[in-house]
GROMACS .gro file of C-alpha atoms in nm:
model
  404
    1UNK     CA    1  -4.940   0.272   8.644
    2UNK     CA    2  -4.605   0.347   8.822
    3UNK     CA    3  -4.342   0.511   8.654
    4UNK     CA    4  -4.007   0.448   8.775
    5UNK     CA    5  -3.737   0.654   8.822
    6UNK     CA    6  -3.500   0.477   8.566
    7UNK     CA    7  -3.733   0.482   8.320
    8UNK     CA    8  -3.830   0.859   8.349
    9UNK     CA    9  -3.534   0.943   8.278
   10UNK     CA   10  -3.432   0.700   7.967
   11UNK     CA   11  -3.790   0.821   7.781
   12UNK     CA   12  -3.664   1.201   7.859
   13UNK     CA   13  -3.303   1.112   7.766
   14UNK     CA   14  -3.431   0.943   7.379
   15UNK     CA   15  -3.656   1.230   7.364
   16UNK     CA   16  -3.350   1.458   7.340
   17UNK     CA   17  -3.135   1.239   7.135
   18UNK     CA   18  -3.444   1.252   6.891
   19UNK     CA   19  -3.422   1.608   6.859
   20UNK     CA   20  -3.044   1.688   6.951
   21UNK     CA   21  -3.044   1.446   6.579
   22UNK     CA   22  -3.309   1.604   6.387
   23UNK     CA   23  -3.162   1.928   6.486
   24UNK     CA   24  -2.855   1.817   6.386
   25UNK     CA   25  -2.967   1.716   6.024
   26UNK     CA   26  -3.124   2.025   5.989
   27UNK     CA   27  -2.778   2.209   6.076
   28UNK     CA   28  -2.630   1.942   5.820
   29UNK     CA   29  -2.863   2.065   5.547
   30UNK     CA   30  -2.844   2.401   5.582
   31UNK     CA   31  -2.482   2.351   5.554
   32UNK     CA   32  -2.469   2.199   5.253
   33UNK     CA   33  -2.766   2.377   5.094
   34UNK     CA   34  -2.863   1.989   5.007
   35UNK     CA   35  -3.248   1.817   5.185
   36UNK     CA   36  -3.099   1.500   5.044
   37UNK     CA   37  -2.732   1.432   5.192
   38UNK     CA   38  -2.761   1.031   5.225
   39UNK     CA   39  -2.988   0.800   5.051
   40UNK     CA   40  -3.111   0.771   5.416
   41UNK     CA   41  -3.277   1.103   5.364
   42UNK     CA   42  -3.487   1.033   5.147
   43UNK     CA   43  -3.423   0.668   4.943
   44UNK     CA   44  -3.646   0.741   4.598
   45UNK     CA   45  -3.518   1.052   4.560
   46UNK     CA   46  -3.126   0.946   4.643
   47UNK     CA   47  -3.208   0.703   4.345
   48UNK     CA   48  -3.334   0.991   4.112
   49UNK     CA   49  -3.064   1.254   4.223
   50UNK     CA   50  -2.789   0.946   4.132
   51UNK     CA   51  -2.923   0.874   3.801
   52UNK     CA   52  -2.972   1.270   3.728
   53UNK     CA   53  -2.575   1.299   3.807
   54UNK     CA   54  -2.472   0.977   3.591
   55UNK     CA   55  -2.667   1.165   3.314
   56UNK     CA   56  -2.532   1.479   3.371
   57UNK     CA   57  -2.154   1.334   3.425
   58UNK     CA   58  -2.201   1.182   3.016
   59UNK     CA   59  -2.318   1.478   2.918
   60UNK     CA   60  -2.024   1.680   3.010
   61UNK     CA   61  -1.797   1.407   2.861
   62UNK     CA   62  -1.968   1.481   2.549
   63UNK     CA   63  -1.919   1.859   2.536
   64UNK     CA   64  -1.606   1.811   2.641
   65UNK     CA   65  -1.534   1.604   2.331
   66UNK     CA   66  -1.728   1.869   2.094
   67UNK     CA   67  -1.460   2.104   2.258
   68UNK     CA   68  -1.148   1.881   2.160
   69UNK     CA   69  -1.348   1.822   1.772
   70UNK     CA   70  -1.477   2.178   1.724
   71UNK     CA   71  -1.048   2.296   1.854
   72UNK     CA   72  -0.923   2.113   1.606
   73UNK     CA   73  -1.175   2.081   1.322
   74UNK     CA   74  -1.201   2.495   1.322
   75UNK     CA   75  -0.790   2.543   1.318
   76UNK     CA   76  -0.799   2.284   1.054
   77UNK     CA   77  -1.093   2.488   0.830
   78UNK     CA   78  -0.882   2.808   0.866
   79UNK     CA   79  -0.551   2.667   0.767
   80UNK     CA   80  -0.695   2.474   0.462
   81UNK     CA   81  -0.853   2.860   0.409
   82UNK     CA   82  -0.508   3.014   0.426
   83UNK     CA   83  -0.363   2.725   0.175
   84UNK     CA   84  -0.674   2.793  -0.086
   85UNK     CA   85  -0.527   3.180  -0.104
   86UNK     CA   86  -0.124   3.058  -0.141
   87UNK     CA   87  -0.262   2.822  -0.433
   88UNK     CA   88  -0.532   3.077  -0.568
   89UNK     CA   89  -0.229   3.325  -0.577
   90UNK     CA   90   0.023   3.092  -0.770
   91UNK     CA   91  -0.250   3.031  -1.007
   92UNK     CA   92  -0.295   3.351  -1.056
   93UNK     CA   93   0.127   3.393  -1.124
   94UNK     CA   94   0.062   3.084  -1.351
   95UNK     CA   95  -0.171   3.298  -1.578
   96UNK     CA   96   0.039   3.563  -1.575
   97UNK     CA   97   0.300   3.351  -1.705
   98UNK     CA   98   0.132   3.246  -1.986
   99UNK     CA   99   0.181   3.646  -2.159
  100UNK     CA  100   0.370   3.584  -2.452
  101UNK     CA  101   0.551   3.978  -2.353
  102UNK     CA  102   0.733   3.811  -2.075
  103UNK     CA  103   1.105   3.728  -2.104
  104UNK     CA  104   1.310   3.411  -1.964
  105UNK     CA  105   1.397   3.655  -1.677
  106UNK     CA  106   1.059   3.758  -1.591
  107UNK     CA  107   0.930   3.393  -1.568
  108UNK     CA  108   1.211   3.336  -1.367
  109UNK     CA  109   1.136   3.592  -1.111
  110UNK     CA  110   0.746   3.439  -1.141
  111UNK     CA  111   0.913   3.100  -1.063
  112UNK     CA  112   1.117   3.209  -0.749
  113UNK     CA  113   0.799   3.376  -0.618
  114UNK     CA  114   0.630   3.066  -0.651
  115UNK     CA  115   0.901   2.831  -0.492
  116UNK     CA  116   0.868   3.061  -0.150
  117UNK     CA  117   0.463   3.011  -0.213
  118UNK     CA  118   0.479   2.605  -0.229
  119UNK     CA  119   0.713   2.620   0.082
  120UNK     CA  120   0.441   2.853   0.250
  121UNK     CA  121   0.168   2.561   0.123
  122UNK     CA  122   0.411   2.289   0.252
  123UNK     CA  123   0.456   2.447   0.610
  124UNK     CA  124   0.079   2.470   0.614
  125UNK     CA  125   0.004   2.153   0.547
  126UNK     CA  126   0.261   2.042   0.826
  127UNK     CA  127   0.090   2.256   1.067
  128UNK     CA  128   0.047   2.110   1.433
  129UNK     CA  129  -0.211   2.174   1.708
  130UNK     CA  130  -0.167   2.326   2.060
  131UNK     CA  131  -0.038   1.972   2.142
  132UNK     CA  132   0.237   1.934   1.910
  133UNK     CA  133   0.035   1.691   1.654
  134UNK     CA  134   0.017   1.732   1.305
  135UNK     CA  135  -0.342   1.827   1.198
  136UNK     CA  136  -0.329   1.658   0.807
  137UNK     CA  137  -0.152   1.291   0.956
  138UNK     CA  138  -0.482   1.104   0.971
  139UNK     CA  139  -0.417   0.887   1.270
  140UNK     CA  140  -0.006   0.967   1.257
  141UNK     CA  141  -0.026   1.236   1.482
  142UNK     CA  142   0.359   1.222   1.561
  143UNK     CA  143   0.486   1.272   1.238
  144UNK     CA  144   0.564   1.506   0.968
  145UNK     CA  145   0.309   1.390   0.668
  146UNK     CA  146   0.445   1.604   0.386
  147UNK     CA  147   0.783   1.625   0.294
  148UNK     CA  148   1.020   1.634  -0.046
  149UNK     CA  149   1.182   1.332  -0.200
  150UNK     CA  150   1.549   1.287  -0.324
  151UNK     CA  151   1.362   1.370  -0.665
  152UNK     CA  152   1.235   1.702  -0.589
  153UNK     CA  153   0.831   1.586  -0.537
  154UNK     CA  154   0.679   1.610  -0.245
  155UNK     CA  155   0.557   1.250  -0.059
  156UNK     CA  156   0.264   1.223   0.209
  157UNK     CA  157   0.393   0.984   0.487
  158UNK     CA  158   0.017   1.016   0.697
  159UNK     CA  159  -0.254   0.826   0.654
  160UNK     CA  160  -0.597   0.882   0.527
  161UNK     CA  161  -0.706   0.774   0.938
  162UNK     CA  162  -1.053   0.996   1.039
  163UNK     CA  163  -1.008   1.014   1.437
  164UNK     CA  164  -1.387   0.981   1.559
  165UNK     CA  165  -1.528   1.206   1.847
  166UNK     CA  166  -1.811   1.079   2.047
  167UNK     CA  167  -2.024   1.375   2.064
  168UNK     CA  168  -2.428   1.221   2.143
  169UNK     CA  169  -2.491   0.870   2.206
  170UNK     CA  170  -2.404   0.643   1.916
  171UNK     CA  171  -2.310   0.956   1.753
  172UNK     CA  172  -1.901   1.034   1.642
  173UNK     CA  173  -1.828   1.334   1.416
  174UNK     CA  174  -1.481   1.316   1.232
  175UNK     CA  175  -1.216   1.541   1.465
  176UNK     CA  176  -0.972   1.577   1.168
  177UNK     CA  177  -0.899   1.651   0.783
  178UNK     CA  178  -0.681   1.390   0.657
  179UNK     CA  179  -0.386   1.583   0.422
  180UNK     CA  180  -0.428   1.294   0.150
  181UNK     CA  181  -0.770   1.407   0.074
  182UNK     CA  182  -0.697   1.805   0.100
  183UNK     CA  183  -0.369   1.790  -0.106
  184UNK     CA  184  -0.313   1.452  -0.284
  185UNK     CA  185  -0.627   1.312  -0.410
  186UNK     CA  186  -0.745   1.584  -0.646
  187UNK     CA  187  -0.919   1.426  -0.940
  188UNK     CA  188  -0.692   1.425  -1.312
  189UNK     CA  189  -0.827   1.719  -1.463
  190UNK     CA  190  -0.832   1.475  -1.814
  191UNK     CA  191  -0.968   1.184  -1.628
  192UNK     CA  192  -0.793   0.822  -1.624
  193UNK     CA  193  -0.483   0.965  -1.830
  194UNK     CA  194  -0.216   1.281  -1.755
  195UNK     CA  195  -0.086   1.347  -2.128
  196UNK     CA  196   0.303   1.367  -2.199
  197UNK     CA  197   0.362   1.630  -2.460
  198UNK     CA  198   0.613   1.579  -2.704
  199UNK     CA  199   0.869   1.850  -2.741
  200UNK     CA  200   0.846   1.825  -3.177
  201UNK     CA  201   0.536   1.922  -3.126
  202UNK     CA  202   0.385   2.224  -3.416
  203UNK     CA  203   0.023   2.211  -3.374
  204UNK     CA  204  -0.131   2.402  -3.138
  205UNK     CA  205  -0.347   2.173  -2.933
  206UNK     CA  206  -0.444   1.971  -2.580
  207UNK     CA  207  -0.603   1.679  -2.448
  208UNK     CA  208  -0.921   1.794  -2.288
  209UNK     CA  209  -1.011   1.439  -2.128
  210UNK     CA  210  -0.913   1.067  -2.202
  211UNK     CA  211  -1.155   0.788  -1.958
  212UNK     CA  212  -1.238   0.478  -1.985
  213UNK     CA  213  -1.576   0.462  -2.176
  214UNK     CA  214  -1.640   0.165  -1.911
  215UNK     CA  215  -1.493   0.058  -1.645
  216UNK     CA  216  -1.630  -0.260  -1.581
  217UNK     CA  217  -1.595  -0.386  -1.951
  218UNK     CA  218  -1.303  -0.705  -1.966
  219UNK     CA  219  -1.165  -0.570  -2.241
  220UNK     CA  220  -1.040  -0.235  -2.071
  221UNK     CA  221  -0.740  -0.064  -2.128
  222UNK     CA  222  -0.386  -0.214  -2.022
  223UNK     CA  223  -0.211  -0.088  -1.763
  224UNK     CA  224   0.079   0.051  -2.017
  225UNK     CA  225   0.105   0.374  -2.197
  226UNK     CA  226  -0.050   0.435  -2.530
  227UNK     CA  227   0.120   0.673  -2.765
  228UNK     CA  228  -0.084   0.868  -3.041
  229UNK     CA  229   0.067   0.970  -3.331
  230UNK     CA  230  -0.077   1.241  -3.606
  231UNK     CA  231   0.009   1.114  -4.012
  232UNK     CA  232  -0.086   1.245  -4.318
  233UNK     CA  233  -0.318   1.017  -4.498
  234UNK     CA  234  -0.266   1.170  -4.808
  235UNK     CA  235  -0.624   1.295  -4.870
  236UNK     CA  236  -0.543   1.642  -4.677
  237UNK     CA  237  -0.656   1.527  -4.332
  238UNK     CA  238  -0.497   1.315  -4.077
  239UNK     CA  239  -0.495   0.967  -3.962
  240UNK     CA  240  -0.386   0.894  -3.586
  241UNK     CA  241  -0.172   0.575  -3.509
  242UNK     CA  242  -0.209   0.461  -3.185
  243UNK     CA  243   0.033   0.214  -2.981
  244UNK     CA  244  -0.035   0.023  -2.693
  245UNK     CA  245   0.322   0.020  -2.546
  246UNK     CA  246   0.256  -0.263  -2.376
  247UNK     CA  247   0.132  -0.540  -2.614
  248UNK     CA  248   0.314  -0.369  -2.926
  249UNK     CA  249  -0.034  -0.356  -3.118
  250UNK     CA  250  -0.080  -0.028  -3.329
  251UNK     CA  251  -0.446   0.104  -3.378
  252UNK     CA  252  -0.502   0.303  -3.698
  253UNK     CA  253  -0.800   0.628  -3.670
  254UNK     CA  254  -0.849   0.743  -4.025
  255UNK     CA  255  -0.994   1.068  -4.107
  256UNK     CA  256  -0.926   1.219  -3.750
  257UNK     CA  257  -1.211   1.482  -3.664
  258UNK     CA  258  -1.073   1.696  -3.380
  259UNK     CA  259  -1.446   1.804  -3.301
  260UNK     CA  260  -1.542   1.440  -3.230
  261UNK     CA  261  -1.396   1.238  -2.950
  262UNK     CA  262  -1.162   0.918  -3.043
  263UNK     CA  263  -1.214   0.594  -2.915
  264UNK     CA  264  -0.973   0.340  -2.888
  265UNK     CA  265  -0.932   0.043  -2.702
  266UNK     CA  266  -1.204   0.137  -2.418
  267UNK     CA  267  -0.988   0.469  -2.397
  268UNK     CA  268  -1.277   0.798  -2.471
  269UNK     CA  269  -1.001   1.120  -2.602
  270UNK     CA  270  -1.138   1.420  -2.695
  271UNK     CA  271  -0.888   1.702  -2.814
  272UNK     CA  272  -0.852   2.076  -2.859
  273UNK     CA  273  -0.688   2.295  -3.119
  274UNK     CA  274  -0.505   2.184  -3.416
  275UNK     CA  275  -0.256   1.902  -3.460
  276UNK     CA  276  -0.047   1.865  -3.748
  277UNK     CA  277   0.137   1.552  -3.902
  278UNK     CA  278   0.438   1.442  -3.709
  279UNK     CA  279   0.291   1.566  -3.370
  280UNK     CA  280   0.287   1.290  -3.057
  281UNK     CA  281   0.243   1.252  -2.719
  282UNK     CA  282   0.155   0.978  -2.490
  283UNK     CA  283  -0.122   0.907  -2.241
  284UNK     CA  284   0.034   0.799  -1.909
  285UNK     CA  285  -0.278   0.612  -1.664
  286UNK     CA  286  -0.339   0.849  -1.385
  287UNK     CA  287  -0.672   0.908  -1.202
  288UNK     CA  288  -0.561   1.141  -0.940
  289UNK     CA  289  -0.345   1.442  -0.935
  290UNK     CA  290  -0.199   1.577  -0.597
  291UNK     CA  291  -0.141   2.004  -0.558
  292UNK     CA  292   0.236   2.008  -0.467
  293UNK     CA  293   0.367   1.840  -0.758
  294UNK     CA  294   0.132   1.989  -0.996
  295UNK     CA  295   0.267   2.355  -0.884
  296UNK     CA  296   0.637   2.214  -0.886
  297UNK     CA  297   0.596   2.111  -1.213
  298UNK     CA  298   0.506   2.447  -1.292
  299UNK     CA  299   0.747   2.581  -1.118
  300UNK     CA  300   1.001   2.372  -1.324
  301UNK     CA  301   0.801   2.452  -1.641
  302UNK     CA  302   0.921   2.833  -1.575
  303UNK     CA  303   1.230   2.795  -1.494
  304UNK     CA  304   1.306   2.597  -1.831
  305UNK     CA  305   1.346   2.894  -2.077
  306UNK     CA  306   1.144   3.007  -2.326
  307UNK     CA  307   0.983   2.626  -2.335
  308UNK     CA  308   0.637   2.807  -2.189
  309UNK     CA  309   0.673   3.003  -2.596
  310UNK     CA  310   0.627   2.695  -2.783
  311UNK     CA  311   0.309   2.474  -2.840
  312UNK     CA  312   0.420   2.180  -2.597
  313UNK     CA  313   0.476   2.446  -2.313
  314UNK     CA  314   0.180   2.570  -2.367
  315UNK     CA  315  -0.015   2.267  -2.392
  316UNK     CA  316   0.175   2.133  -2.060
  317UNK     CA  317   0.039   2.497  -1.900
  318UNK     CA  318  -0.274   2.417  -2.008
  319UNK     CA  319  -0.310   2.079  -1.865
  320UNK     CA  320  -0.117   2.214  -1.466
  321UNK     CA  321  -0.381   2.505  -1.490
  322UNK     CA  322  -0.649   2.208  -1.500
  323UNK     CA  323  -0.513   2.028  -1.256
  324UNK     CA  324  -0.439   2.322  -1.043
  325UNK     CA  325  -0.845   2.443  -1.062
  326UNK     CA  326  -0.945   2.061  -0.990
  327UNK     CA  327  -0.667   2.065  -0.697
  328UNK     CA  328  -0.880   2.401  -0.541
  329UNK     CA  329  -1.184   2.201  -0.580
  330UNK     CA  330  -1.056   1.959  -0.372
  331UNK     CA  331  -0.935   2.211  -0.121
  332UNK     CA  332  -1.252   2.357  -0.118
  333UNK     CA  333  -1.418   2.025  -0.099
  334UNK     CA  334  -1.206   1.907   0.217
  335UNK     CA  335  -1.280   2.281   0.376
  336UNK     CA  336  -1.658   2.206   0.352
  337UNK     CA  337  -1.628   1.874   0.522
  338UNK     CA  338  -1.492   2.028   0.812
  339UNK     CA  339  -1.762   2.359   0.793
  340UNK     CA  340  -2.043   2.105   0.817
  341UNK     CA  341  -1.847   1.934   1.121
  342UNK     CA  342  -1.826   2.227   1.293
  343UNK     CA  343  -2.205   2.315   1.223
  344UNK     CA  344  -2.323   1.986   1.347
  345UNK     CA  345  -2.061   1.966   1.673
  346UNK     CA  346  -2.230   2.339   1.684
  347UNK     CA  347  -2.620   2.183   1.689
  348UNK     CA  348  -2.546   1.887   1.943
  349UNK     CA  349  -2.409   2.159   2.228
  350UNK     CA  350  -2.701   2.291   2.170
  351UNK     CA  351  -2.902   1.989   2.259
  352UNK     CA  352  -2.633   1.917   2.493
  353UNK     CA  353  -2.671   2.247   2.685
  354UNK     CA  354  -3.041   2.197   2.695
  355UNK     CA  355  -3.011   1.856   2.855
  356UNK     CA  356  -2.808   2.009   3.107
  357UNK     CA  357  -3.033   2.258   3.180
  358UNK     CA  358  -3.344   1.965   3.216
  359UNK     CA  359  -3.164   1.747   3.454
  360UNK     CA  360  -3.059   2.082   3.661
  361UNK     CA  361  -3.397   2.163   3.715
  362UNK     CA  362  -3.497   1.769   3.777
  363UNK     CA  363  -3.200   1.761   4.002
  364UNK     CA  364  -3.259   2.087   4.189
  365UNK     CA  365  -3.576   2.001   4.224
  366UNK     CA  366  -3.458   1.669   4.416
  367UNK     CA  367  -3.200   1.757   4.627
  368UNK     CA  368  -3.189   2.132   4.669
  369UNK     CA  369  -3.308   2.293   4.983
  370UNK     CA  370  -3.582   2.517   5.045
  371UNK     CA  371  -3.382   2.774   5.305
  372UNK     CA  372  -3.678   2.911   5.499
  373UNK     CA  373  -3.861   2.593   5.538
  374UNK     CA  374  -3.512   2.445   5.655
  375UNK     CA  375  -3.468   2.764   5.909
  376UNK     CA  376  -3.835   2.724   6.048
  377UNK     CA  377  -3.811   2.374   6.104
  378UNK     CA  378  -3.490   2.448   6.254
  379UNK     CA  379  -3.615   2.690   6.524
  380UNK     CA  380  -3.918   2.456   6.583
  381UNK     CA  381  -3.627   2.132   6.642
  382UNK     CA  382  -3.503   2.405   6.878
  383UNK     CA  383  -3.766   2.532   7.067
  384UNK     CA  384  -3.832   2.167   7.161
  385UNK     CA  385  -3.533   2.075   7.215
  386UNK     CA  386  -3.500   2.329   7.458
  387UNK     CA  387  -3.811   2.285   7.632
  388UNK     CA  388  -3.742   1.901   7.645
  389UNK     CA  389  -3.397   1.962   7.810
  390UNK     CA  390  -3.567   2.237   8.095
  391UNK     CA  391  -3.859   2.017   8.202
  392UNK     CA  392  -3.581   1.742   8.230
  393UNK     CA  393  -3.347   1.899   8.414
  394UNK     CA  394  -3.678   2.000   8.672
  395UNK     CA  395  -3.790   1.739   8.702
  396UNK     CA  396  -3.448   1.531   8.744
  397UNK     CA  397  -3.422   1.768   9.032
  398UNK     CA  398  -3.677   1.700   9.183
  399UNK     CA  399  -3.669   1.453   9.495
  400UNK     CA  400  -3.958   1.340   9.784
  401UNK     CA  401  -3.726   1.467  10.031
  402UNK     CA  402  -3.853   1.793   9.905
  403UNK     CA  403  -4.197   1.718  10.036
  404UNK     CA  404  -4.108   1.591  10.370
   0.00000   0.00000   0.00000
């Protein structure tokens, strides 16, 4: 067979391109530390090394979400710590209150101590985030939620909004504490009732609860006051009149038993201490209590003489002290929610980090180079190469005039 010239010398020249390219790729990969730069390269595993990074690009956007939950969820644990000692404190100047030794002047000192507490708990409760939002807003992030009224209480303008975090897939975990459930839903330390003391009050004695026996019955209590009133029946006990102040209609309780509970109207009361004839007061329906006006009214409760000496101070004490113990409970409550939070955001970076560490590996495993395989196949690309490019340039040299 002849072999031209012309095509001598295209065979030699796509010889060289061959390996000028191969060597070329092999300088490419080297480069990049990558065997898989294109899905040219290698087409299953370009699919693989895609699908790896897709993984691995959710799985950062999770983590990066437990970082914005577990930011906020742990500055919200401590401050709802920090407001647990402010109230735990006042309760503690509450108590100390109660010492019959102290004089107007003394609980007024205890009251101005307190004041400066509640505005401690209120600038707590407003606290923001590294951002500038309010942590206890629910989903009002750009407001103030707590704040005093022209009367003196103090009003939640948040929401009880829970802003979800993504953190696994179908998976959110709460980010926030809403301040409505840390500071204003505390349960009535009575139940369905707060009790109004009266101040002609002589016996020595509190509500302990009032609920409704049932809920669900028709018949259930109005949505008025009822106002109990202690008479002599004439037999040496008492008798208990009891007004619905809605409908007018007076229930009489003979024989009243102060170590059995009184029912009335689908309203359960049980009572403590003593009442004598003439004593009053009046149930008020109330299921929850919130912190800052239970400590205000303490506050106010101090400040107002020597009314903490007689038996209606007392018995309003009493009843704040409840509140104020089913207020920490709350507190505590709310703190736990966000403990477990952080504990679970704490178990799926866990799982998170091990994922990344899988697909890694899987992905390494794909795309990463092996160095001295790379460098021997580089030298062999080159040794060709060159020998390629010599015995063409010889033989392009060569010519029959050299043999005539």
């Amino acid at each position: 067979m002849r072999i031209s010239t012309a095509q001598m010398f295209n065979q030699t020249t796509t010889n060289v391109m061959k390996s000028q390219s191969a060597t070329s790729k092999i300088m490419e990969q080297l480069a990049t530390g990558k065997k898989v730069n294109t899905a040219g390269d290698d087409p299953v595993a370009a699919i693989g090394i895609d699908n790896l990074k897709q993984q691995g690009a959710v799985v950062d956007q999770f983590l990066k979400n437990i970082d914005y939950a577990s930011n906020r969820l742990a500055v919200s644990e401590s401050k709802i710590g920090n407001a647990e000692n402010v109230v735990s404190s006042m309760r503690e100047q509450m108590l100390r209150s109660v010492n019959g030794t102290l004089s107007d002047s003394d609980r007024q000192t205890i009251a101005d101590d307190m004041r400066g507490s509640l505005e401690e708990l209120l600038s707590i409760a407003n606290s923001k985030d590294e951002s500038g939002n309010s942590l206890f807003a629910g989903f009002k992030t750009n407001s103030e939620p707590f704040a005093f009224d022209n009367n003196g209480k103090v009003v939640y303008s948040g929401d009880s909004g829970v802003r979800d975090s993504v953190v696994a897939s179908g998976v959110t975990v709460g980010s926030n504490i809403a301040g409505d459930s840390v500071f204003m839903n505390a349960a009535n330390s009575t139940g369905d009732y707060s009790v109004n003391y009266s101040a002609s009050q002589q016996g020595k004695f509190t509500v302990e609860s009032a609920v409704i026996s049932d809920p669900n019955d028709p018949t259930k209590p109005s949505a008025g006051n009822y106002t109990f009133d202690f008479v002599d029946n004439g037999a040496g006990g008492l008798d208990v009149n009891v007004t619905d102040t809605v409908t007018g209609t007076v229930t009489n309780i003979p024989n009243f038993d102060v170590t059995n509970p009184v029912t009335v109207d689908g309203i359960e009361l049980q009572l403590k201490g003593t009442p004598v004839a003439g004593d009053t007061f009046e149930l008020t329906p109330e299921q929850n209590s919130n912190m800052f006006d239970t400590l205000n009214s303490a506050i106010a409760l101090l400040e107002d003489g020597s009314k903490l000496n007689t038996p209606q101070g007392q018995a309003e004490m009493a009843q704040l002290l409840n509140n104020v113990s089913s207020g920490q409970e709350q507190m505590a409550s709310s703190r736990s929610v966000a403990g477990n939070s952080l504990k679970s955001l704490e178990n799926y970076t866990s799982t998170h980090k091990e994922e990344q560490l899988v697909n890694q590996s899987a992905l390494s495993l794909l795309e990463d180079l092996d160095y001295a395989e790379a460098i021997t196949e580089f030298e062999k690309q080159q040794m060709s190469l060159n020998a390629v490019s010599s015995v063409f340039s010889k033989v392009g040299s060569m010519s029959l005039f050299d043999y005539i």
